[in-house]
Coordinates of C-alpha atoms and ligand atoms in Angstrom, one line a residue:
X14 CA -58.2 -1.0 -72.7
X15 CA -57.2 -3.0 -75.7
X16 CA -60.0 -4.9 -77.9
X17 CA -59.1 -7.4 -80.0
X18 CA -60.5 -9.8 -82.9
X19 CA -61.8 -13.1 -81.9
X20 CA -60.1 -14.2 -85.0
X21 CA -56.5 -12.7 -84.1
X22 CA -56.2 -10.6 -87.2
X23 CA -57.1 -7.0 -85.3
X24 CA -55.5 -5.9 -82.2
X25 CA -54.6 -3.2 -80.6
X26 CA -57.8 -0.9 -81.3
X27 CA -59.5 1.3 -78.3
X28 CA -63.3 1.5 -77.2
X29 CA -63.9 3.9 -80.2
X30 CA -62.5 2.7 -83.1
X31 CA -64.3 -0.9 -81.3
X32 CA -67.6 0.9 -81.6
X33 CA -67.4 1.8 -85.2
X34 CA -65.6 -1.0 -86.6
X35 CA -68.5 -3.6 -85.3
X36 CA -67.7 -6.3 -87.0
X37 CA -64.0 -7.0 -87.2
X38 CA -62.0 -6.3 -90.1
X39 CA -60.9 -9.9 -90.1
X40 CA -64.9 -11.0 -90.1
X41 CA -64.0 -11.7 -86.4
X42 CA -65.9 -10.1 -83.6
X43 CA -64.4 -7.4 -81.0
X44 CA -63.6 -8.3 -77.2
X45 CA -61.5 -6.9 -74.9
X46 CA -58.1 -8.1 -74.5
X47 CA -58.3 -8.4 -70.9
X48 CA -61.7 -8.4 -69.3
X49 CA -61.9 -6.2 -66.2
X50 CA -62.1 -8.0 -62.7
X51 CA -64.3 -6.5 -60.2
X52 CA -63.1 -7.7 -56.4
X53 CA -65.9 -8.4 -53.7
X54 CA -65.2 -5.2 -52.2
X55 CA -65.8 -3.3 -55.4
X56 CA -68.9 -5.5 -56.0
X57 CA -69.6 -3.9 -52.0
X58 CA -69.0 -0.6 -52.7
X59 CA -71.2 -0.7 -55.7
X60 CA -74.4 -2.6 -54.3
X61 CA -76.2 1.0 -53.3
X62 CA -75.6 2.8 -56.3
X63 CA -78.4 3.9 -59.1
X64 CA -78.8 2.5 -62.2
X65 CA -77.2 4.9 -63.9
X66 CA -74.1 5.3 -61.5
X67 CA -73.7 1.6 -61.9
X68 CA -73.4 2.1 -65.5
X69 CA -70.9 4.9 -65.3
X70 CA -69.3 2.4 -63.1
X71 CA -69.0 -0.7 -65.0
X72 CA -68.5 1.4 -68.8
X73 CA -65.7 3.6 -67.2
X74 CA -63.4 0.1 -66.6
X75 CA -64.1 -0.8 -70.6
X76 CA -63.4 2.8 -71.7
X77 CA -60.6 3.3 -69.7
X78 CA -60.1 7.4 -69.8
X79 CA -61.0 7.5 -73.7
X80 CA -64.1 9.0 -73.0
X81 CA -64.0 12.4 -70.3
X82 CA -65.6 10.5 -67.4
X83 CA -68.1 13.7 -67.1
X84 CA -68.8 13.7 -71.2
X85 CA -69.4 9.5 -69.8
X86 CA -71.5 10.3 -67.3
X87 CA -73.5 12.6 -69.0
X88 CA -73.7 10.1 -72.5
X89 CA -75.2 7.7 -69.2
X90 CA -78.0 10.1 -67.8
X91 CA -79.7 11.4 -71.3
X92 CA -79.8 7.1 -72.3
X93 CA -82.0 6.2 -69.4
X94 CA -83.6 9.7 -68.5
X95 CA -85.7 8.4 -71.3
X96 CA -86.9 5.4 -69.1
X97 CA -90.4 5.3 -67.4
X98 CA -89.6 3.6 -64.2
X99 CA -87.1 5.1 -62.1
X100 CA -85.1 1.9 -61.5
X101 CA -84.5 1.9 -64.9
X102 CA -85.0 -2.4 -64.7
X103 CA -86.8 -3.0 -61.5
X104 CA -87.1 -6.4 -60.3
X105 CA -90.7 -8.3 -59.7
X106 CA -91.0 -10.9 -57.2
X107 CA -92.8 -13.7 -58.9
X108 CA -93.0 -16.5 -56.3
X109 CA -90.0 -18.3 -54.3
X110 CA -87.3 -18.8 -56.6
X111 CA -88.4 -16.5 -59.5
X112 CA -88.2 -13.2 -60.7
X113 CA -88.5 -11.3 -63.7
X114 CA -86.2 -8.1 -64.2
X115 CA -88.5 -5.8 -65.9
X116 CA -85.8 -4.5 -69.1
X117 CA -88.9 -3.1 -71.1
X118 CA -89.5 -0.1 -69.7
X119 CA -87.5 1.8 -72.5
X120 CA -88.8 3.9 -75.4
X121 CA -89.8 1.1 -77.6
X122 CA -90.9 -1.4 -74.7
X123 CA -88.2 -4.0 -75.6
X124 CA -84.9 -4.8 -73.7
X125 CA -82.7 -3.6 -77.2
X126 CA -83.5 0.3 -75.4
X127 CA -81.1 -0.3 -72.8
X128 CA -78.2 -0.9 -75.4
X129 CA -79.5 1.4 -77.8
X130 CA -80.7 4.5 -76.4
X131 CA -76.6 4.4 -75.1
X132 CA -75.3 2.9 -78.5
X133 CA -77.2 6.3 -80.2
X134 CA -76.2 9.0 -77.9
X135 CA -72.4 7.5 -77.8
X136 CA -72.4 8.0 -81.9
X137 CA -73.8 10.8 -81.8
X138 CA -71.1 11.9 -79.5
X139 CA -68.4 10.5 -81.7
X140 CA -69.9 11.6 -84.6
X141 CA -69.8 15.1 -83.0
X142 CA -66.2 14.8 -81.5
X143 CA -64.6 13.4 -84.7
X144 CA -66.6 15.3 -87.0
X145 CA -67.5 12.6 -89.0
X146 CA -70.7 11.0 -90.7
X147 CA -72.3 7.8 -89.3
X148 CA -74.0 6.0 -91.8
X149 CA -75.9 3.0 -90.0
X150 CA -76.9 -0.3 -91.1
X151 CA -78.7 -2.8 -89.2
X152 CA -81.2 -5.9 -89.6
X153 CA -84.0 -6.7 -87.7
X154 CA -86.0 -9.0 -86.1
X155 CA -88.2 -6.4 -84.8
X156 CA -87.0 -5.4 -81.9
X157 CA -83.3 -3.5 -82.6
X158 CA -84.8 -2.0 -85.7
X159 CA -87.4 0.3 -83.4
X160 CA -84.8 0.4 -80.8
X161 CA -82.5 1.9 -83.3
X162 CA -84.3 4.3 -85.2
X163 CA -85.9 5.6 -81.7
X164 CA -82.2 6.1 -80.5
X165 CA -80.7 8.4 -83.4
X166 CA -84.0 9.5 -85.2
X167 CA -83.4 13.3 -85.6
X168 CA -79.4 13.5 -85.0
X169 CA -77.3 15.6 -86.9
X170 CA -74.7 13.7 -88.5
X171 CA -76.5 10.1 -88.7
X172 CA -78.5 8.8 -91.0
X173 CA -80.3 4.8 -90.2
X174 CA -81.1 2.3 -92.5
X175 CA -83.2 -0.6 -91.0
X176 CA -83.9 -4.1 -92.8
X177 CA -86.8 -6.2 -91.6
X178 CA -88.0 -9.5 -93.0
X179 CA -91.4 -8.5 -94.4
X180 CA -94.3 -9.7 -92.9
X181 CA -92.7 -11.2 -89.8
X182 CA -92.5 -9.0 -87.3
X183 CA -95.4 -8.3 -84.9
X184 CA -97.8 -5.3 -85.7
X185 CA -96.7 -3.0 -82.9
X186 CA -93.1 -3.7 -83.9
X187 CA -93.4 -3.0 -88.0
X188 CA -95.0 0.5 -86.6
X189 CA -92.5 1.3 -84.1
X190 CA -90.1 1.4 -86.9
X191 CA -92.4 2.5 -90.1
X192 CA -94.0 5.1 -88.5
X193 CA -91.1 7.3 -87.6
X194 CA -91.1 10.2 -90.4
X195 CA -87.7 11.5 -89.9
X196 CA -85.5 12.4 -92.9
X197 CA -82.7 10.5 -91.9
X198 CA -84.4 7.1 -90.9
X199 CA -85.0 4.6 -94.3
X200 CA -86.7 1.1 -93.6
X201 CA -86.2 -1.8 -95.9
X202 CA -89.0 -4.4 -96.0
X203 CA -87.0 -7.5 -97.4
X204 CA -88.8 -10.8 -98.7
X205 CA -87.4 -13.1 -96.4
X206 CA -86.4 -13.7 -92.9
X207 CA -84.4 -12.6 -90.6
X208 CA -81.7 -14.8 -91.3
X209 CA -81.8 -13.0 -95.0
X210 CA -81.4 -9.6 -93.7
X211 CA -78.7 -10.9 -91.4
X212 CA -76.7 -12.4 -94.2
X213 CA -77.1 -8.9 -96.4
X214 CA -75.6 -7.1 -93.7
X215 CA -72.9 -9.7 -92.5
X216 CA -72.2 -9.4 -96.7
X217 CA -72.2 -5.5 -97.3
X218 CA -70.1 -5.3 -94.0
X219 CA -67.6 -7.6 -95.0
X220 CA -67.0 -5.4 -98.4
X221 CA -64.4 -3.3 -96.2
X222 CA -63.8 -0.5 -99.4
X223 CA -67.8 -0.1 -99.2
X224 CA -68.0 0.3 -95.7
X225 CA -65.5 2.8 -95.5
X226 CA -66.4 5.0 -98.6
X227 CA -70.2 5.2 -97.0
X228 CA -68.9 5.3 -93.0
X229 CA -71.0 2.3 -92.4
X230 CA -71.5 1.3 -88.8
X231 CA -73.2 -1.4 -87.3
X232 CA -76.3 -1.4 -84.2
X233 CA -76.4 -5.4 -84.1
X234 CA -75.9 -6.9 -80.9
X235 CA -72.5 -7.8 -82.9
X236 CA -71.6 -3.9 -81.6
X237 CA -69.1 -4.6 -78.4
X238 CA -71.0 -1.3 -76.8
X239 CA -74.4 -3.2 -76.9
X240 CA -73.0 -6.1 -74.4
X241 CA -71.1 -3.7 -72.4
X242 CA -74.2 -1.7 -71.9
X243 CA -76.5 -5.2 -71.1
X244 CA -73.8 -6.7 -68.3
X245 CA -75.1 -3.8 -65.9
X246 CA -78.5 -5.3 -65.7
X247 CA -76.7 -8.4 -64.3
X248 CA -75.3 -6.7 -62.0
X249 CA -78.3 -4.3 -60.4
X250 CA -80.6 -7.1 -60.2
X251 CA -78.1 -9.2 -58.0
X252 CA -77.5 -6.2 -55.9
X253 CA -81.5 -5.6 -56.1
X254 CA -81.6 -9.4 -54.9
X255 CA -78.8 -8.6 -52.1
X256 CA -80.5 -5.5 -50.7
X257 CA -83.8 -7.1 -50.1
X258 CA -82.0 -9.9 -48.2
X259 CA -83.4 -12.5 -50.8
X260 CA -80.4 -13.2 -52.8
X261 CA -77.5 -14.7 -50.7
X262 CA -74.6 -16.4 -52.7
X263 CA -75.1 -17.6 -56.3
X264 CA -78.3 -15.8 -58.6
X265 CA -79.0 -17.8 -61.8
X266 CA -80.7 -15.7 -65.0
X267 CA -82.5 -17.2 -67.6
X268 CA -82.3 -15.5 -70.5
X269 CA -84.6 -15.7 -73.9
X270 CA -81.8 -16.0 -76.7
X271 CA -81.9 -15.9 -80.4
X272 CA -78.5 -13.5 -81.3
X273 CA -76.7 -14.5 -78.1
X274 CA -76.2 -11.0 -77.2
X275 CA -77.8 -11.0 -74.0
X276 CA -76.5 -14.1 -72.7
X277 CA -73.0 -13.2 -73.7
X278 CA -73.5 -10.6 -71.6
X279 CA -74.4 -12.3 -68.5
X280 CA -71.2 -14.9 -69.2
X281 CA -69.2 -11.5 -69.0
X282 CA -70.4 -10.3 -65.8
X283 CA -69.8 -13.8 -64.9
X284 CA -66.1 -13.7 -65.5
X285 CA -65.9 -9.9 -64.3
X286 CA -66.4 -11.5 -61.0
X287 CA -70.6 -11.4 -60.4
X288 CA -71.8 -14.3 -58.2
X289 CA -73.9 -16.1 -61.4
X290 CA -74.7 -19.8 -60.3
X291 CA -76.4 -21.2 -63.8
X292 CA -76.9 -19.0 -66.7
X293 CA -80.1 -20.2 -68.5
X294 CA -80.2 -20.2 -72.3
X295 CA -84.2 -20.1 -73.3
X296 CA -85.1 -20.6 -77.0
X297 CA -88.0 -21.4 -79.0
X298 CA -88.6 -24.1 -81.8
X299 CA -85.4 -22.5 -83.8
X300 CA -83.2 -24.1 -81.1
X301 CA -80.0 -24.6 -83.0
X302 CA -78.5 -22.9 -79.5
X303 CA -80.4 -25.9 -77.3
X304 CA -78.7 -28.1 -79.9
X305 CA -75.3 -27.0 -79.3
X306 CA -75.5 -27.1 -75.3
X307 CA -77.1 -30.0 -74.9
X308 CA -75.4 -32.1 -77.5
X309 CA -72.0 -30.3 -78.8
X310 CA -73.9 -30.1 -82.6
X311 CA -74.1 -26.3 -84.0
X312 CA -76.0 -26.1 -87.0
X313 CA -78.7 -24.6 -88.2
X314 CA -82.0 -26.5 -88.7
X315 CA -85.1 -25.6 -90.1
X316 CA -86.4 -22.4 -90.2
X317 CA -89.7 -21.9 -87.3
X318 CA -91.9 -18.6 -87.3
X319 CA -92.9 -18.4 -83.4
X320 CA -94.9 -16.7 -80.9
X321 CA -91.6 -15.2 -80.0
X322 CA -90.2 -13.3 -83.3
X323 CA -87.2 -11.8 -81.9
X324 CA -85.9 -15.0 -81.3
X325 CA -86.6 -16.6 -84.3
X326 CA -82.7 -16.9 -85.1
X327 CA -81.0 -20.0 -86.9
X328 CA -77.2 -18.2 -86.7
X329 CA -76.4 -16.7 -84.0
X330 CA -74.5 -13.4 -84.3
X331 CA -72.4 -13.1 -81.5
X332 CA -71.7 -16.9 -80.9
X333 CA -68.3 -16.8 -81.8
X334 CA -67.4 -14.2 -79.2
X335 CA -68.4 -17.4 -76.6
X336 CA -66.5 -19.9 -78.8
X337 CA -63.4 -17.8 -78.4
X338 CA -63.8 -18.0 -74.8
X339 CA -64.7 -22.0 -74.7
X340 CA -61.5 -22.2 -77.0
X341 CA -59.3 -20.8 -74.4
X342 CA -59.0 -17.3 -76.5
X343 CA -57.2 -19.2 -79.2
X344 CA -57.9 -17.0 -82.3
X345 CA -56.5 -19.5 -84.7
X346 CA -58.7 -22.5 -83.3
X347 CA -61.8 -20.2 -83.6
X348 CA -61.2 -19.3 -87.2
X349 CA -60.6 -23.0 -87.8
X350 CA -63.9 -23.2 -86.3
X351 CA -65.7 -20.9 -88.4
X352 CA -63.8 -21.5 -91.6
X353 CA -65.4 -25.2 -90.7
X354 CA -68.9 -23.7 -90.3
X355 CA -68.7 -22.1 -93.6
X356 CA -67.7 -24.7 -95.6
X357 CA -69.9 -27.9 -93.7
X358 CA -72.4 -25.9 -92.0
X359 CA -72.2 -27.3 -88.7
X360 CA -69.6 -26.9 -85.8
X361 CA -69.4 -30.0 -83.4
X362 CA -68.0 -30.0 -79.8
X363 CA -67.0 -33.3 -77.5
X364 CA -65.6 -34.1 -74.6
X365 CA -64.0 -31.7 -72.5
X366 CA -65.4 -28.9 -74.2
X367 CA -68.7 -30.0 -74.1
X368 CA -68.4 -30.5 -69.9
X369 CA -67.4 -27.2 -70.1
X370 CA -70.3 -25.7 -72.4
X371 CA -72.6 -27.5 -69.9
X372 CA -70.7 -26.0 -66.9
X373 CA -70.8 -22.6 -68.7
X374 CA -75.0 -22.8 -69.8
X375 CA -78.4 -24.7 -69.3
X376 CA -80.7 -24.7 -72.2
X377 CA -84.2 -25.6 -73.1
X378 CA -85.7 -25.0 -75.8
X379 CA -89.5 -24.1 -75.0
X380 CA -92.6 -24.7 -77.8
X381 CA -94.8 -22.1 -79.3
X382 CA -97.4 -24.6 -76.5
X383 CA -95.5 -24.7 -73.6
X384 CA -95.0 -21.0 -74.5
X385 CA -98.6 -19.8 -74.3
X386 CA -99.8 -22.1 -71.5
X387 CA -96.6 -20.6 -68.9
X388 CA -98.2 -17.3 -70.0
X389 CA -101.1 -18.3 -68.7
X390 CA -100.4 -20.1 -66.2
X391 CA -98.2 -17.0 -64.2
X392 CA -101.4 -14.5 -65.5
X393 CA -103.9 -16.8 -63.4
X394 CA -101.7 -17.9 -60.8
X395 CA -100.1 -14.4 -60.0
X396 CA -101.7 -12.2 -62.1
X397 CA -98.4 -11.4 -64.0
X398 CA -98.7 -11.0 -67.7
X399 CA -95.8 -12.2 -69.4
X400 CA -94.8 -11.8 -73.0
X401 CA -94.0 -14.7 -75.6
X402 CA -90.2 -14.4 -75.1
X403 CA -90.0 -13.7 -71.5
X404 CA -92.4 -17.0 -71.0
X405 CA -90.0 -18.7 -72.8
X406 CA -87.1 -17.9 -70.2
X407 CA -89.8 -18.1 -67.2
X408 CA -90.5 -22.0 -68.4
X409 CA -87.0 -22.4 -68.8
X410 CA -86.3 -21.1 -65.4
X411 CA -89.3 -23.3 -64.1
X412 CA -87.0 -26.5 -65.2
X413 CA -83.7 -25.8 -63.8
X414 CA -84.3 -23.8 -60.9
X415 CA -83.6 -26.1 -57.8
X416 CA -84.7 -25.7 -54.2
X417 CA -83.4 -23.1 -52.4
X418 CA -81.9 -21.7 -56.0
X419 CA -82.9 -18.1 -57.0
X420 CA -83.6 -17.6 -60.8
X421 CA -83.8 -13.8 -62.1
X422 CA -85.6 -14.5 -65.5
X423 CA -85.0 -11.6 -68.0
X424 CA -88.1 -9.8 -69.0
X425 CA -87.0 -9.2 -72.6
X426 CA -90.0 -7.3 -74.0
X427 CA -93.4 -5.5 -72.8
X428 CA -97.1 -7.8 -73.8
X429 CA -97.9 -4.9 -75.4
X430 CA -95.5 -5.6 -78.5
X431 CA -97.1 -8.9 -79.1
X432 CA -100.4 -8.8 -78.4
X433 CA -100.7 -11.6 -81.3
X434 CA -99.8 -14.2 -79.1
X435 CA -101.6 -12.9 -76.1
X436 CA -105.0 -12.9 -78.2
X437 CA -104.7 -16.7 -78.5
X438 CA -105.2 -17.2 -75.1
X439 CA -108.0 -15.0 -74.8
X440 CA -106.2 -12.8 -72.6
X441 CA -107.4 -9.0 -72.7
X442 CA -104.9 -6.3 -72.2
X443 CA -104.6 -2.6 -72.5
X444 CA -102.5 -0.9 -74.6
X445 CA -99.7 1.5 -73.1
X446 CA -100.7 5.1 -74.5
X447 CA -97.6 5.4 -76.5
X448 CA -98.3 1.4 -78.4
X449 CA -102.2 2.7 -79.2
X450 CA -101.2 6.0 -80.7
X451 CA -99.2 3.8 -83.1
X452 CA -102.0 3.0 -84.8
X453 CA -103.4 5.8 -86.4
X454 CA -100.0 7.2 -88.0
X455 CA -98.7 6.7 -91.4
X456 CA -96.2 4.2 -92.5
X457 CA -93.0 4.8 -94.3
X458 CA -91.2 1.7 -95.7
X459 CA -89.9 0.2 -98.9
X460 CA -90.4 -3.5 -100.3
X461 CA -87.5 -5.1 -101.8
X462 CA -85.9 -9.0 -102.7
X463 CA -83.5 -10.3 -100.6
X464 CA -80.7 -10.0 -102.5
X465 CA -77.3 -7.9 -102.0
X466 CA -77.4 -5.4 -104.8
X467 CA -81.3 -4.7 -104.2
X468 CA -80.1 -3.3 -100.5
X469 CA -77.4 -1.9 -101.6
X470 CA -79.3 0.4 -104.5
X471 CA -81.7 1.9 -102.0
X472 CA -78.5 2.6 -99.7
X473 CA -76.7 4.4 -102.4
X474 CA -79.9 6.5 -102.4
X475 CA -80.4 7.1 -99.3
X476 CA -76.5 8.6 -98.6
Ligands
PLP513 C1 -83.6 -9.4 -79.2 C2 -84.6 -10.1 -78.3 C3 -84.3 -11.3 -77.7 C4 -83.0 -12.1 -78.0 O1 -81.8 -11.4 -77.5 P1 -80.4 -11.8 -78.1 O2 -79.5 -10.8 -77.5 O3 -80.5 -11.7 -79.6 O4 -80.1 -13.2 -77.7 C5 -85.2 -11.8 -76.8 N1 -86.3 -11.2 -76.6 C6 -86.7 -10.0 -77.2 C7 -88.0 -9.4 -76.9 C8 -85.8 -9.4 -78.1 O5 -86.1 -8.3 -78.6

């Protein structure tokens, strides 16, 4: 299997050198030449198998023999041994016409596990087959950052540096990733949000001498190994649907968005072959996404701080890998495109295109309101407690699910991890053991401005 740059200027590449480039070389991101069609007798043959066979399944066809399918398989069990339910991402029955997959049952109680956990192991594996150093940089909105650090804390051969935008992330998050006292994790608290740390890391990586000298690799949901590793979801909760008899024909997902990474991978099962009807983009008040669906205008508005953190997000990292698609994988219009988003801010769609965009998605974007009272609202009515960002895609779901439709709405993080929000409805809940026993450890972290050379001192440090 051949990935190439959305931008034209790398091609060629396998599944490894993919992995560690992240980010194209070109500033482009990384998709597979060809993308893999799964026939309905495939999609038979794989409706009865585990989670984890599924995944062995589906990452076999993007790894194409460069990975031993038993050093595969086994890079598969250790990433979701560490699971706590044995479906990995089971699937709750809500009411008619809506259920939530459950992706939070992960180390760090957010949906970024099921990526991570396998983005971890596989460097560590590569790092151990090449016998090389991984040097990982990442920025947060809360959720990655934990995810991250919990998926190579303690490896030989990596160390992780995580930047956060101080002061906005939730409480359980900040300790998820402060609290870890490992020699080879470093956490940068940057003045700013998460757009800042974003643009650092978009900036450092983009300095290709730098990333090279230092073996810089990248854990954003930029990383073509974290979509690959979220399309499987999409597929076990349709054959979950199928195998209970409740999900005949066409399953919708709506999915809470802020990078586009999840999303973009349910547009990829999508054109693997999986039976998605609509594919529901959720945001919150920074709804530049919403925008750009509904009206063909991308650009970034003001900046909102949420109930729903993770998805406070004004650029959206892995939009272009959609726009290359919606551009009929024409590299050269899509770096028109961005060149044109870099120099006026704003990309604008019309026409055609936008039909298409509006076959392609439905969006909503749901208030910090609406938000709270749909968490509520499912608590008292089915004694289901969602969290912020979940309720988001739930109300979303809510609006475009039709009679007769099924909507699979992604459960993107555990209440636990934003108990914040919960508290404002006067909604009591108990603490997972592993979220309380947060509390009384130390923190480990380091304050700095929001500028390039800040982040890269501490780096220079910390190698
Ligand atoms: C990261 C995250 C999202 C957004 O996912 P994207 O892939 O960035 O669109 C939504 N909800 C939670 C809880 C998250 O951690």
């Amino acid at each position: 299997m051949e990935y190439i740059s959305t931008r034209g200027k790398v091609a060629g590449i396998g599944f490894i050198d993919a992995v560690l480039m992240g980010l194209g070389d070109d500033g482009g991101l990384l998709v597979p030449k060809h993308i893999p069609h799964v026939s309905d007798d495939t999609l038979a043959q794989w409706q009865k198998l585990s989670y984890p066979e599924l995944a062995l399944e589906i990452f076999a066809l993007y790894t194409d023999g460069e990975i031993p399918r038993e050093d595969l398989k086994q890079l598969v069990d250790d990433s979701y041994k560490t699971f706590r339910d044995k479906d990995v991402t089971p699937l709750r029955r809500i009411k008619d016409g809506l259920h939530v997959l459950e992706l939070f049952h992960g180390p760090t109680f957010a949906f970024k596990d099921i990526a991570l956990q396998f983005l971890g192991n596989l460097y560590s594996y590569i790092s151990h087959e090449k016998n090389s150093i991984i040097h990982i940089l990442g920025a947060t909105s809360g959720d990655t950052g934990a995810s991250a650090i919990e998926g190579v804390r303690g490896k030989k051969g990596i160390k992780i540096c995580i930047l956060h935008p101080n002061g906005k992330v939730s409480k359980v998050q900040e300790l998820q990733m402060t609290t870890v006292d490992d020699a080879n994790v470093l956490n940068l608290s940057v003045e700013g949000n998460f757009d800042d740390c974003q643009r650092i890391i978009k900036e450092l990586f983009a300095d290709v001498a730098f990333k090279q000298e230092y073996h810089l690799r990248a854990i954003n949901s930029i990383n073509f190994a974290r979509i690959l590793a979220q399309t499987v979801y999409y597929f076990y909760a349709y054959f979950q649907l199928a195998n209970s008899g409740t999900g005949a024909g066409t399953v919708n997902f709506s999915v809470p968005t802020g990078n586009f990474g999840d999303i973009f991978a349910g547009f990829l099962a999508k054109k693997m072959g999986l039976p998605v009807g609509k594919l529901i983009l959720a945001t919150n008040e920074n709804n530049i996404l919403e925008r750009f669906v509904n009206e063909g205008v991308y650009q970034p508005g003001e900046f909102h701080m949420t109930y729903s953190p993770s998805m406070d997000i004004q650029v959206a990292s892995n939009f272009e890998r959609y726009l290359y698609y919606l551009q009929g994988e024409d590299a050269t219009a899509v770096s028109a495109l961005m060149e044109g988003f870099r120099q006026k801010g704003r990309i604008t769609v019309s026409g055609e295109t936008l039909e298409q965009v509006q076959r392609d998605f439905a969006a909503a974007s749901v208030e910090n309101d609406d938000c709270l009272a749909t968490i509520g609202q499912v608590h008292d009515d089915f004694g289901y407690l969602l969290d912020p960002h979940t309720a988001c895609g739930v109300a979303a779901a809510d609006r475009f699910t039709a009679k007769s439709e099924v909507t699979v709405a992604l459960a993107t993080a555990h209440p636990a991890k934003f108990n914040e929000a919960i508290e404002l409805i006067q909604i009591e809940q108990t603490f997972p053991a592993q979220i309380q026993a947060l509390f009384d450890k130390p923190q480990h972290q380091k304050l700095v401005d929001g500028s390039n050379s800040a982040v890269k001192a501490e780096l220079l440090k910390f190698f």
